[in-house]
mmCIF file of C-alpha atoms and ligand atoms in Angstrom:
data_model
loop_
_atom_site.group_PDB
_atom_site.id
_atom_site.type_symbol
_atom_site.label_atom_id
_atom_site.label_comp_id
_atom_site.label_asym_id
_atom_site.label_seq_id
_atom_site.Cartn_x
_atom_site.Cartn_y
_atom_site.Cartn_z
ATOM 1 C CA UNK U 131 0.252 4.576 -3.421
ATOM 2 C CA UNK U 132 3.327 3.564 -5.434
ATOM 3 C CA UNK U 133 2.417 3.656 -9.184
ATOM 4 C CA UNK U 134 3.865 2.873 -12.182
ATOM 5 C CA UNK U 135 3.741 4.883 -15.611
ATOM 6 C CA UNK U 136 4.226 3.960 -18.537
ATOM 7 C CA UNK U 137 3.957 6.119 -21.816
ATOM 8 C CA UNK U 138 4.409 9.882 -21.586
ATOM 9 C CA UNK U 139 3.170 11.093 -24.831
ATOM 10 C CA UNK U 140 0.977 14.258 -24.903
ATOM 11 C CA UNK U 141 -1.564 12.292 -23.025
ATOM 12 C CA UNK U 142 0.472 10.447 -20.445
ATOM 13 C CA UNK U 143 2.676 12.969 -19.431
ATOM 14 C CA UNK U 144 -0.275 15.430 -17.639
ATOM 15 C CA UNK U 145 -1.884 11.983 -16.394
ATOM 16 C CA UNK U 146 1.538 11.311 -14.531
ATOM 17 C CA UNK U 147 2.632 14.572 -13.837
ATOM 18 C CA UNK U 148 -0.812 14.611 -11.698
ATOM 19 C CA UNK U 149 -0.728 11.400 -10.166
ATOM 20 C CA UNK U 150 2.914 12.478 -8.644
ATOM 21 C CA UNK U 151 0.915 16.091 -7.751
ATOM 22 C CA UNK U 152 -1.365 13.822 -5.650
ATOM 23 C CA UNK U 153 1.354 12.537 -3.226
ATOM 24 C CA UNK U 154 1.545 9.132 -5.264
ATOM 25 C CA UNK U 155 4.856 7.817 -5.921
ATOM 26 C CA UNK U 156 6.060 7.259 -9.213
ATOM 27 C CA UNK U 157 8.299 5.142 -11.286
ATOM 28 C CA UNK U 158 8.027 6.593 -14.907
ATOM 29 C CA UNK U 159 9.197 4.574 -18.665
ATOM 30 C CA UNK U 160 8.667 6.047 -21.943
ATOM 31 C CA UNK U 161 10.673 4.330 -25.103
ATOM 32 C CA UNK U 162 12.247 7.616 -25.884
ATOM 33 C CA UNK U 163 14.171 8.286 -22.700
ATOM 34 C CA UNK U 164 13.928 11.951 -22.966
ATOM 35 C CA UNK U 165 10.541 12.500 -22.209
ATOM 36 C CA UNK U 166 10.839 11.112 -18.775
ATOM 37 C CA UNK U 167 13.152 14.043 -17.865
ATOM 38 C CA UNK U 168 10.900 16.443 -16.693
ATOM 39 C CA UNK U 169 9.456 13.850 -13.996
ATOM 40 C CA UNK U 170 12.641 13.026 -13.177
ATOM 41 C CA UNK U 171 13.270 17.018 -12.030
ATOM 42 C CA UNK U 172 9.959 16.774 -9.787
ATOM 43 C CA UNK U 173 10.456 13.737 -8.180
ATOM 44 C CA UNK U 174 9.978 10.874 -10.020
ATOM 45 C CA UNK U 175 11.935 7.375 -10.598
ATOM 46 C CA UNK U 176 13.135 6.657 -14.151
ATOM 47 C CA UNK U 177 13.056 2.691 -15.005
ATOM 48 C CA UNK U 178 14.918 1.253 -17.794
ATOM 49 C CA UNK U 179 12.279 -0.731 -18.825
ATOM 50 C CA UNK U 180 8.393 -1.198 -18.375
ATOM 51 C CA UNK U 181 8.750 -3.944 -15.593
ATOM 52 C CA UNK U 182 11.347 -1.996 -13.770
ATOM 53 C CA UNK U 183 8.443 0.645 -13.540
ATOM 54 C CA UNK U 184 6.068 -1.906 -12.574
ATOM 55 C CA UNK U 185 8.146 -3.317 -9.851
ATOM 56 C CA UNK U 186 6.882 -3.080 -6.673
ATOM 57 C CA UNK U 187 3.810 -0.697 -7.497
ATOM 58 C CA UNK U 188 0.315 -1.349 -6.338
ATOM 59 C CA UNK U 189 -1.094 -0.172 -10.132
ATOM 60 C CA UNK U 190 0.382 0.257 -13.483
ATOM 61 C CA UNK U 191 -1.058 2.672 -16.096
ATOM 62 C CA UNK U 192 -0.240 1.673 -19.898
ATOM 63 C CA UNK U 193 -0.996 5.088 -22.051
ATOM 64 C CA UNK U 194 0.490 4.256 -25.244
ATOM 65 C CA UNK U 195 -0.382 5.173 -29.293
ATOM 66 C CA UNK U 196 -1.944 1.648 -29.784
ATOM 67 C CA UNK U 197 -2.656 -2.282 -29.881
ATOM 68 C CA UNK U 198 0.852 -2.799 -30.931
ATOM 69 C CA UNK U 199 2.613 -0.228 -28.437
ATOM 70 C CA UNK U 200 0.859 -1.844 -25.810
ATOM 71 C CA UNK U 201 1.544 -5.417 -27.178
ATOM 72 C CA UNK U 202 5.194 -4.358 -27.440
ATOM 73 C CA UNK U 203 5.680 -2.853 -23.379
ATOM 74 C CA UNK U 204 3.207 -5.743 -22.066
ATOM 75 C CA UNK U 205 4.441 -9.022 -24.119
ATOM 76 C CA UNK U 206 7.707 -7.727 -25.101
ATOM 77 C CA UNK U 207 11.162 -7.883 -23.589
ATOM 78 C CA UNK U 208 11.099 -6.986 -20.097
ATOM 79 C CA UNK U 209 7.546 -6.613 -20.984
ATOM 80 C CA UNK U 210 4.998 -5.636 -17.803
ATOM 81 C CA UNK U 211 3.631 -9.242 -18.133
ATOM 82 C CA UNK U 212 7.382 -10.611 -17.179
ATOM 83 C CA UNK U 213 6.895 -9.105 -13.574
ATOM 84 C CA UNK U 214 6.992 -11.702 -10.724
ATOM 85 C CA UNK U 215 4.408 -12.355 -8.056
ATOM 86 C CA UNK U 216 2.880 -9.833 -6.295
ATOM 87 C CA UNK U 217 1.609 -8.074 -9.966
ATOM 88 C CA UNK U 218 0.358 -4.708 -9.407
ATOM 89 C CA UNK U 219 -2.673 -3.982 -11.048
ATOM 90 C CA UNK U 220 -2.357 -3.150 -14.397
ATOM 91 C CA UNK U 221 -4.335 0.553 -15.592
ATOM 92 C CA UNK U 222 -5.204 0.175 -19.525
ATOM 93 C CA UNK U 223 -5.746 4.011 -20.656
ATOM 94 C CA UNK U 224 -4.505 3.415 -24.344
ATOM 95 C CA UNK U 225 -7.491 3.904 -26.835
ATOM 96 C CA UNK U 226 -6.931 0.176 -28.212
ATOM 97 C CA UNK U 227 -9.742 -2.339 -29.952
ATOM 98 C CA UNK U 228 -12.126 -4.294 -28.450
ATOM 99 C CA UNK U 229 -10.206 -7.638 -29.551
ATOM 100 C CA UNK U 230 -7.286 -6.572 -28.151
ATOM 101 C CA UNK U 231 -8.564 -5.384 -25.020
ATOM 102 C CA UNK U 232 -9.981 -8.876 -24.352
ATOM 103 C CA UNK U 233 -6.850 -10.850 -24.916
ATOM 104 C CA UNK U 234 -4.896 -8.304 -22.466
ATOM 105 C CA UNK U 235 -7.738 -9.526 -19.960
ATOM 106 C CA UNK U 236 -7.280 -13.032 -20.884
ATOM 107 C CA UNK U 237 -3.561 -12.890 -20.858
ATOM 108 C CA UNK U 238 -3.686 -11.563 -17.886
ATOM 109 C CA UNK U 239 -5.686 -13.532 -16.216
ATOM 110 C CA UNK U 240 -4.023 -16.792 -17.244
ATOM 111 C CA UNK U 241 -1.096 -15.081 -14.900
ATOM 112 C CA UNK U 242 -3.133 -14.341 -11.778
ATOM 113 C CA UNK U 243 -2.222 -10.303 -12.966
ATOM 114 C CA UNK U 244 -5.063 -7.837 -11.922
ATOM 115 C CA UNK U 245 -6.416 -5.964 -14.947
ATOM 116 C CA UNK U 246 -8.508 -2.883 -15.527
ATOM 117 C CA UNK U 247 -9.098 -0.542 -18.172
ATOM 118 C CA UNK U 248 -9.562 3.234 -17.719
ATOM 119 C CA UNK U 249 -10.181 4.892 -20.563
ATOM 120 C CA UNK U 250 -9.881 8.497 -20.286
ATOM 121 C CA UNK U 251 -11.811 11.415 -22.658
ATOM 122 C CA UNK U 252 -10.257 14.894 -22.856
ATOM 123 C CA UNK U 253 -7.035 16.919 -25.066
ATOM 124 C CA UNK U 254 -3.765 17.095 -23.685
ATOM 125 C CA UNK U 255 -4.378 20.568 -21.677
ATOM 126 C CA UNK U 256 -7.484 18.185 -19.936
ATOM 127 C CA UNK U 257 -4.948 15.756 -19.038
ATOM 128 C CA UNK U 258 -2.451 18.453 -17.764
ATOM 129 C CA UNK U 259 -5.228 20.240 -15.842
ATOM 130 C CA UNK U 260 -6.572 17.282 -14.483
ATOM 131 C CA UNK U 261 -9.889 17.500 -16.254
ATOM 132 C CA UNK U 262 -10.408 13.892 -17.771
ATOM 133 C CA UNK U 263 -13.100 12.070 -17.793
ATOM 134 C CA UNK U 264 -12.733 8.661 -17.004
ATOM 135 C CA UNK U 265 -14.329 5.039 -17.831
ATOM 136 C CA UNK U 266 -13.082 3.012 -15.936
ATOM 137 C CA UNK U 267 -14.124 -1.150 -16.061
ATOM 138 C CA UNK U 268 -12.902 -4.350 -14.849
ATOM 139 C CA UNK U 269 -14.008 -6.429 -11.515
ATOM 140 C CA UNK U 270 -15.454 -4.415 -9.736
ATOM 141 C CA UNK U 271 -13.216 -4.643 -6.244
ATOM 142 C CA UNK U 272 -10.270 -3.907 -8.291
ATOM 143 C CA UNK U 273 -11.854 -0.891 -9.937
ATOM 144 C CA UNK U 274 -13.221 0.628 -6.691
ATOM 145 C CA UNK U 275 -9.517 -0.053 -5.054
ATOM 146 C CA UNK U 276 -7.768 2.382 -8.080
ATOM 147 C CA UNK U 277 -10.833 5.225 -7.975
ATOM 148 C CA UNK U 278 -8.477 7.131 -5.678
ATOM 149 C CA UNK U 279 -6.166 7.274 -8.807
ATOM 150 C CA UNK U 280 -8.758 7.885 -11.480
ATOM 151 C CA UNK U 281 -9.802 11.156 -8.921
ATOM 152 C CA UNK U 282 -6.044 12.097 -9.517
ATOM 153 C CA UNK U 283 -6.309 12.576 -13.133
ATOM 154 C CA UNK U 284 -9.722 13.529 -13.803
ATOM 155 C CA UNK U 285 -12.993 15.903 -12.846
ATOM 156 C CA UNK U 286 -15.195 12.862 -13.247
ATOM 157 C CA UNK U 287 -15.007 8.902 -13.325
ATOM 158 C CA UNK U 288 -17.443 6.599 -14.196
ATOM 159 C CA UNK U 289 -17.459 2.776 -14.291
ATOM 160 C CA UNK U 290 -18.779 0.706 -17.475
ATOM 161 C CA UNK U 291 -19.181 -2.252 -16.774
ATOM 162 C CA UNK U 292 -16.880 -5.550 -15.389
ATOM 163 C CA UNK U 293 -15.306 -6.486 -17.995
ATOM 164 C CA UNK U 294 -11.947 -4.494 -19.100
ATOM 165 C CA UNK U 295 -13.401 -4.055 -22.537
ATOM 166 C CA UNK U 296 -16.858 -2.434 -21.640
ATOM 167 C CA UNK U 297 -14.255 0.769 -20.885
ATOM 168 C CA UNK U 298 -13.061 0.681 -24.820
ATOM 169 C CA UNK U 299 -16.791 0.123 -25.932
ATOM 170 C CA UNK U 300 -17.294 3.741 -24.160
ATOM 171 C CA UNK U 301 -14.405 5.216 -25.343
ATOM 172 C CA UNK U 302 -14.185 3.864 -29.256
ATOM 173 C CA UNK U 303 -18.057 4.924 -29.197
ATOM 174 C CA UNK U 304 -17.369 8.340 -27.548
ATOM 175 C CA UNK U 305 -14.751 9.154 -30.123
ATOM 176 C CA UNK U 306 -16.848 8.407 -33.009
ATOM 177 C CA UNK U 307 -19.676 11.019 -31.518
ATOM 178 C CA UNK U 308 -17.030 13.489 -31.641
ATOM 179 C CA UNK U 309 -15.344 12.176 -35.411
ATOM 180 C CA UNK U 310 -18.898 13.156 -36.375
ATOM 181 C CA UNK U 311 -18.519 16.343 -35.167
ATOM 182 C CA UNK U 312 -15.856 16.990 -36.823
ATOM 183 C CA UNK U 313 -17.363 15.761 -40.066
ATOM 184 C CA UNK U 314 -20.801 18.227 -39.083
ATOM 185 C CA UNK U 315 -18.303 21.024 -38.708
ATOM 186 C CA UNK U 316 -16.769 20.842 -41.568
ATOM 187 C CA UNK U 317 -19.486 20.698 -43.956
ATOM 188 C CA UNK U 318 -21.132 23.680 -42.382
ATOM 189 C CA UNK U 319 -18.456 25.767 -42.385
ATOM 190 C CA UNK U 320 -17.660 24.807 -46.210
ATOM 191 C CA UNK U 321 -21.079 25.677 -46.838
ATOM 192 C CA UNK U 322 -21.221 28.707 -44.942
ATOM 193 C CA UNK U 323 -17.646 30.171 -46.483
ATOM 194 C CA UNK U 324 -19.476 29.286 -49.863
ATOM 195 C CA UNK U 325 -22.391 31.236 -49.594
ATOM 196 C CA UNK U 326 -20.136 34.523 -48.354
ATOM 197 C CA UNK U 327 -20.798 34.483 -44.574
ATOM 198 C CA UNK U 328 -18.481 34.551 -41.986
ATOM 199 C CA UNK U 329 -18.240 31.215 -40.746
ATOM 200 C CA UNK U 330 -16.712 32.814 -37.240
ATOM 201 C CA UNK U 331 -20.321 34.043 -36.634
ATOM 202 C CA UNK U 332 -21.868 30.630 -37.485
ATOM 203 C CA UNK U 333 -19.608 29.099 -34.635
ATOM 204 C CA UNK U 334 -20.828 31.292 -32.236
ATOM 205 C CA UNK U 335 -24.378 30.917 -33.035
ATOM 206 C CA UNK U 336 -23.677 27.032 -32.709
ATOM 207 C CA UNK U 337 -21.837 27.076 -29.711
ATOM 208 C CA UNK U 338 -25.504 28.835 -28.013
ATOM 209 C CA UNK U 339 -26.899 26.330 -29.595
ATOM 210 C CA UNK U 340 -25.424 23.552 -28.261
ATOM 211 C CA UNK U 341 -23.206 24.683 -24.489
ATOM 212 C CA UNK U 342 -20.686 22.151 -24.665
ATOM 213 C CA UNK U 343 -16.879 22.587 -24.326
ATOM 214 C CA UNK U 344 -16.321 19.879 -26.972
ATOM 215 C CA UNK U 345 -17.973 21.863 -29.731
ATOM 216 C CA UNK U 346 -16.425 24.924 -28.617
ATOM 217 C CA UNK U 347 -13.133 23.856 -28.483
ATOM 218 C CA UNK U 348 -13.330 21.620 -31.548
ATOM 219 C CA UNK U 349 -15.116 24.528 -33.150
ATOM 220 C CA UNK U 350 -12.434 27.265 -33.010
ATOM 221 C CA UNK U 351 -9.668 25.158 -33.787
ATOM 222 C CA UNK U 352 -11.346 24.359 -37.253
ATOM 223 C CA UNK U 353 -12.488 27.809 -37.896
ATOM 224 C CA UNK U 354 -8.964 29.103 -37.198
ATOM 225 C CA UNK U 355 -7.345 25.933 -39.053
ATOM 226 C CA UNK U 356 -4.982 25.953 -35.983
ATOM 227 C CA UNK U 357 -4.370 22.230 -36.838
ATOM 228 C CA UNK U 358 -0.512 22.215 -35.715
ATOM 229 C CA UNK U 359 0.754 21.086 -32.978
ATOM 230 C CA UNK U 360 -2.043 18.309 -32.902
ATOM 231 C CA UNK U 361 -3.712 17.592 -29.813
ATOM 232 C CA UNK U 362 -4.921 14.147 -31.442
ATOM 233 C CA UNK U 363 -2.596 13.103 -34.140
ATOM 234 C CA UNK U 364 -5.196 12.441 -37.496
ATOM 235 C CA UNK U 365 -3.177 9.053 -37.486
ATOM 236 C CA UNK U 366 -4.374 8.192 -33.936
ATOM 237 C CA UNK U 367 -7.714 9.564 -35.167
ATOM 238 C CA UNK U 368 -8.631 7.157 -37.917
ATOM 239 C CA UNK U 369 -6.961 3.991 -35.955
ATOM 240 C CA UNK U 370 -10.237 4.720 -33.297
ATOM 241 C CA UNK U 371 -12.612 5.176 -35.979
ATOM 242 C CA UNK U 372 -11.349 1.586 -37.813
ATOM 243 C CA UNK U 373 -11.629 0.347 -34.213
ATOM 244 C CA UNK U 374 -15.080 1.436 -33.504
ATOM 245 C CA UNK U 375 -16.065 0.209 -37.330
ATOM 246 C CA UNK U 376 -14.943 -2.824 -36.146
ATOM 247 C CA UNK U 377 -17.048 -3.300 -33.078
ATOM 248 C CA UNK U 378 -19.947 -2.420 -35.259
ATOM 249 C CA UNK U 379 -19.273 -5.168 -37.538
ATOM 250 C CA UNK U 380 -18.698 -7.612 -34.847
ATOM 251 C CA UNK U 381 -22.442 -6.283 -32.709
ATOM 252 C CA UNK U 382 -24.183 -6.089 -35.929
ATOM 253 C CA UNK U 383 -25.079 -2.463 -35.644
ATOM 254 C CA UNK U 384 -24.316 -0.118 -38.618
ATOM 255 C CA UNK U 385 -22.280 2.685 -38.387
ATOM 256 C CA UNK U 386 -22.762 4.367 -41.879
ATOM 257 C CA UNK U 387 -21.744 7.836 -40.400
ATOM 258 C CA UNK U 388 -18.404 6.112 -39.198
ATOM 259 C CA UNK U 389 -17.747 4.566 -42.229
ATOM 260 C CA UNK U 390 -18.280 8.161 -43.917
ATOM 261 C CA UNK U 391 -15.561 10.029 -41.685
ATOM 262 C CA UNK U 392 -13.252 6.724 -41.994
ATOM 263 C CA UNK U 393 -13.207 7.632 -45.564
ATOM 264 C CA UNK U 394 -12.592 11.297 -45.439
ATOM 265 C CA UNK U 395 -9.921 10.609 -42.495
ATOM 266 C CA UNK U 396 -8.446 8.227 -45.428
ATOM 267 C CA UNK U 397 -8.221 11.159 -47.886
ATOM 268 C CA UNK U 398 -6.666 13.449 -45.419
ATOM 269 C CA UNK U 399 -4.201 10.953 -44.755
ATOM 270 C CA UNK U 400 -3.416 10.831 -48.451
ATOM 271 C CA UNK U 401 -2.985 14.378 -48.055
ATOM 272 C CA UNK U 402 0.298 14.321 -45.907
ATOM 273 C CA UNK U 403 -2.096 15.139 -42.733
ATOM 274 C CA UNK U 404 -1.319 12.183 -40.373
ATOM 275 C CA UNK U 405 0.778 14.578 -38.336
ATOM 276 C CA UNK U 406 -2.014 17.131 -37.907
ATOM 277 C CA UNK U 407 -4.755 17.371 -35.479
ATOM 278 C CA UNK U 408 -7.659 14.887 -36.294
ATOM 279 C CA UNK U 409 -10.016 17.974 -36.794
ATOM 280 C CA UNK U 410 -8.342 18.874 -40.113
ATOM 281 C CA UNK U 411 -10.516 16.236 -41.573
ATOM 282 C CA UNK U 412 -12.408 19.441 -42.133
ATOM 283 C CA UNK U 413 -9.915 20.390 -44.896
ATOM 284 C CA UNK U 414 -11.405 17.325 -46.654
ATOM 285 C CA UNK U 415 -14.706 18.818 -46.943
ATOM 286 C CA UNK U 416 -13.257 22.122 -47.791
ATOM 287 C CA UNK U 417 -11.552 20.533 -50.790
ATOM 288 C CA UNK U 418 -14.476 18.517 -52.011
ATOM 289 C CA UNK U 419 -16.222 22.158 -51.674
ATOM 290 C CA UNK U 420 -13.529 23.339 -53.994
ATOM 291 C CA UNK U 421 -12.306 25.734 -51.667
ATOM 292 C CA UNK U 422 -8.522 25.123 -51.314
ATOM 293 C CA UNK U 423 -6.124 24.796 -48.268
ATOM 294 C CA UNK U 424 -4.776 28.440 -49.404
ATOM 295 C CA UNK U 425 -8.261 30.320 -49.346
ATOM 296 C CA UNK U 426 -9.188 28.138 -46.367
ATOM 297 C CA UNK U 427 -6.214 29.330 -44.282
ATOM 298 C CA UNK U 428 -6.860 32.954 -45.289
ATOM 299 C CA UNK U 429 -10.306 33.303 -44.646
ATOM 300 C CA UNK U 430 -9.324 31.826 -41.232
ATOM 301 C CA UNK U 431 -7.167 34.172 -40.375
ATOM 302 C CA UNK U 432 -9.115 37.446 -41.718
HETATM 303 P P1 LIG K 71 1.417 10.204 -28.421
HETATM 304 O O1 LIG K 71 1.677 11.583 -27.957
HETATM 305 O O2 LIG K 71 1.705 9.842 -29.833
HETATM 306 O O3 LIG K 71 2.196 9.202 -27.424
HETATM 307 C C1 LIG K 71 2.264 7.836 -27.736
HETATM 308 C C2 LIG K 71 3.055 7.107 -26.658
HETATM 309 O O4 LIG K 71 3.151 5.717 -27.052
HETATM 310 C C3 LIG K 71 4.495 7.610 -26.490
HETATM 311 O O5 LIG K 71 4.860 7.464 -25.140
HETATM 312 C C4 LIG K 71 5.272 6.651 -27.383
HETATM 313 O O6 LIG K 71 6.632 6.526 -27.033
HETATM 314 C C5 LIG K 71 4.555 5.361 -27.078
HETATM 315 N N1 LIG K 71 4.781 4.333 -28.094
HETATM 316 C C6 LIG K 71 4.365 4.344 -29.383
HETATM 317 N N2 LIG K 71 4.755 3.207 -30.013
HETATM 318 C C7 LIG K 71 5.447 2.488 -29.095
HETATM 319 C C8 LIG K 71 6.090 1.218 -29.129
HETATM 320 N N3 LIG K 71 6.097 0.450 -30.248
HETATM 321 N N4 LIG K 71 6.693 0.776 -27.991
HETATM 322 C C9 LIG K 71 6.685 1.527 -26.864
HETATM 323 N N5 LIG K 71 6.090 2.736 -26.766
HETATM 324 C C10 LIG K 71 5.463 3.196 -27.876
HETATM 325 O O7 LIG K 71 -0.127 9.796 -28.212
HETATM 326 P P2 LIG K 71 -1.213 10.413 -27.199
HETATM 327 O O8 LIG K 71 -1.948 11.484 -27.902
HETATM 328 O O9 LIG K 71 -0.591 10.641 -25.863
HETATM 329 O O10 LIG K 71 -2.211 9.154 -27.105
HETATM 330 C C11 LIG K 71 -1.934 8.029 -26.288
HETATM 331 C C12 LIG K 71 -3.195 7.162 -26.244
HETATM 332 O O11 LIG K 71 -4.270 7.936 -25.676
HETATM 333 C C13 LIG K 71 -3.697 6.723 -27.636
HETATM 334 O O12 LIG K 71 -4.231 5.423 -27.538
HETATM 335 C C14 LIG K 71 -4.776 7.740 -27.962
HETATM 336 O O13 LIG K 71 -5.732 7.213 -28.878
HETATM 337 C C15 LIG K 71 -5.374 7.981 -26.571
HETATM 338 N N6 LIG K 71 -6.016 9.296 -26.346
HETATM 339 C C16 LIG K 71 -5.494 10.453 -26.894
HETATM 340 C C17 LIG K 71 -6.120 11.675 -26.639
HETATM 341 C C18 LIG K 71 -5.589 12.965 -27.236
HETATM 342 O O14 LIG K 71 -6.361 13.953 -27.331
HETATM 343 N N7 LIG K 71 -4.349 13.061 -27.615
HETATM 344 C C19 LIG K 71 -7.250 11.724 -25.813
HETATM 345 C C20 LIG K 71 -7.733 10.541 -25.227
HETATM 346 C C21 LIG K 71 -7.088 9.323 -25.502
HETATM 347 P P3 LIG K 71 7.732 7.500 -27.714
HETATM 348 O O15 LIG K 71 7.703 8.752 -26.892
HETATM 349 O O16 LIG K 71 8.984 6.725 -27.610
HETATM 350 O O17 LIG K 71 7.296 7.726 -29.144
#
């Protein structure tokens, strides 16, 4: 198929690099230019904007930081909404809110532009290795017509629901399962480091506890404080946990936990973090422990 890409962060790049590994063809736009230049070398098209990248594409993907990224490269100049008749089908795999997600569909819509949403869970290396997982939603023709796309950047897709937004309920709810994992992790390891014991051996009694790559991964790069370069910007991190906070408000269903991490994600931010991976929200806990980044690093890295 000819795609288009647009967003090559530490997400999008992988997504596209595999979607050109596939035998797709592929136009390519990322704001900052350079980024684009290493798709360039195996093959694919630079655009100099996102509806040059859209033009004449069957499918679209957005992967961009957030709602206003995505309002910017869809509504702005030369914006993907601008294209003329035939639209491709435009791929939402941004982690964006629930509101916003809707008036994308709407927008849409009111332009006779196909729109789906395919969220995608996994780090960067997952989206390098193709190992995302994928939740996808939208009508359900359109959705089944890009599945040979969502099998090029993934181990495993599954659909929501048909309505773009049922994706971002997934994902927004997915992220704050693992935010409170994070939170869990950090609490027991404070605890653990206070009473003496190595919190290493903890993690490994955990990880047979529980058999899940998430916790494993999550789990060493907290017990090693190996927090730079972030996988998940903490930044990134608390603008999903505000988004799923406000879902909860909107359904009527309590999230205390949420509003808990959304708090200590707050404090980490006020403690020059925003840069770092989301999962030094453990150095919150940590600190309210009274054990201090400087102990904290050094047990880590006895
Ligand atoms: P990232 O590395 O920070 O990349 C963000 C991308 O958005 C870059 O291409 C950036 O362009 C672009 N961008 C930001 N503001 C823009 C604007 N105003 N106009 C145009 N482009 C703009 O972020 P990421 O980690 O790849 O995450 C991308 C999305 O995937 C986010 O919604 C995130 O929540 C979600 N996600 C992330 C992970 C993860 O583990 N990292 C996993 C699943 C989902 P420049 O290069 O010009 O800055």
């Amino acid at each position: 198929m000819k795609i288009g890409f647009i967003g090559l962060g530490r997400m999008g790049a992988g997504m596209a690099r595999n979607l050109l590994g596939s035998g797709h063809q592929l136009a390519v736009y990322n704001r900052t230019r350079e980024k684009t230049e290493a798709l360039a070398r195996e093959g694919a098209r630079v655009a100099d904007s996102p509806v040059e990248a859209a033009r004449g594409s069957e499918a679209t993907f957005t992967m961009l930081a957030d709602d206003h990224a995505v309002s910017e490269v869809v509504f702005g100049r030369d914006g993907l909404a601008s294209i003329p008749d035939p639209a491709p089908v435009h791929i939402s795999s941004s982690t964006i809110s629930i509101a916003f997600a809707r008036r994308l569909a709407e927008e849409h819509g009111r332009r006779g532009q196909p729109f789906i949403t395919a969220c995608v869970f996994g780090r960067p290396e997952a989206a390098e290795n193709k190992k995302l997982v994928v939740v996808a939603a939208g009508e359900p023709e359109t959705v089944d017509r890009c599945y040979p796309l969502f099998d090029a950047i993934g181990r495993a897709a599954f659909v929501a629901g048909p309505a773009p937004w049922h994706a971002n309920v997934f994902k927004l709810c997915g992220n704050f399962m693992i935010a409170s994992l994070l939170e869990t992790f950090g609490e027991g390891f404070a605890a653990t480091r206070k009473a003496g014991l190595d919190h290493h051996r903890f993690l490994d009694v955990m990880n047979e506890l529980f058999q899940s790559p998430v916790y494993r991964n999550y789990g060493a790069t907290i017990a090693d404080q190996k927090f730079e370069p972030a996988g998940f910007a903490l930044k990134l991190g608390l603008k999903d946990v505000r988004q799923v906070l406000e879902l909860a408000l909107e359904l009527g269903a309590p999230m205390p936990i949420a509003s808990l991490v959304r708090d200590h994600l707050v404090s980490a931010m006020s403690h020059g973090q925003e840069a770092q991976d989301w999962s030094s929200v453990s150095k919150v806990l940590a600190r309210s422990a009274g054990l201090d980044d400087e102990a904290t690093a050094k047990t880590a890295s006895a």
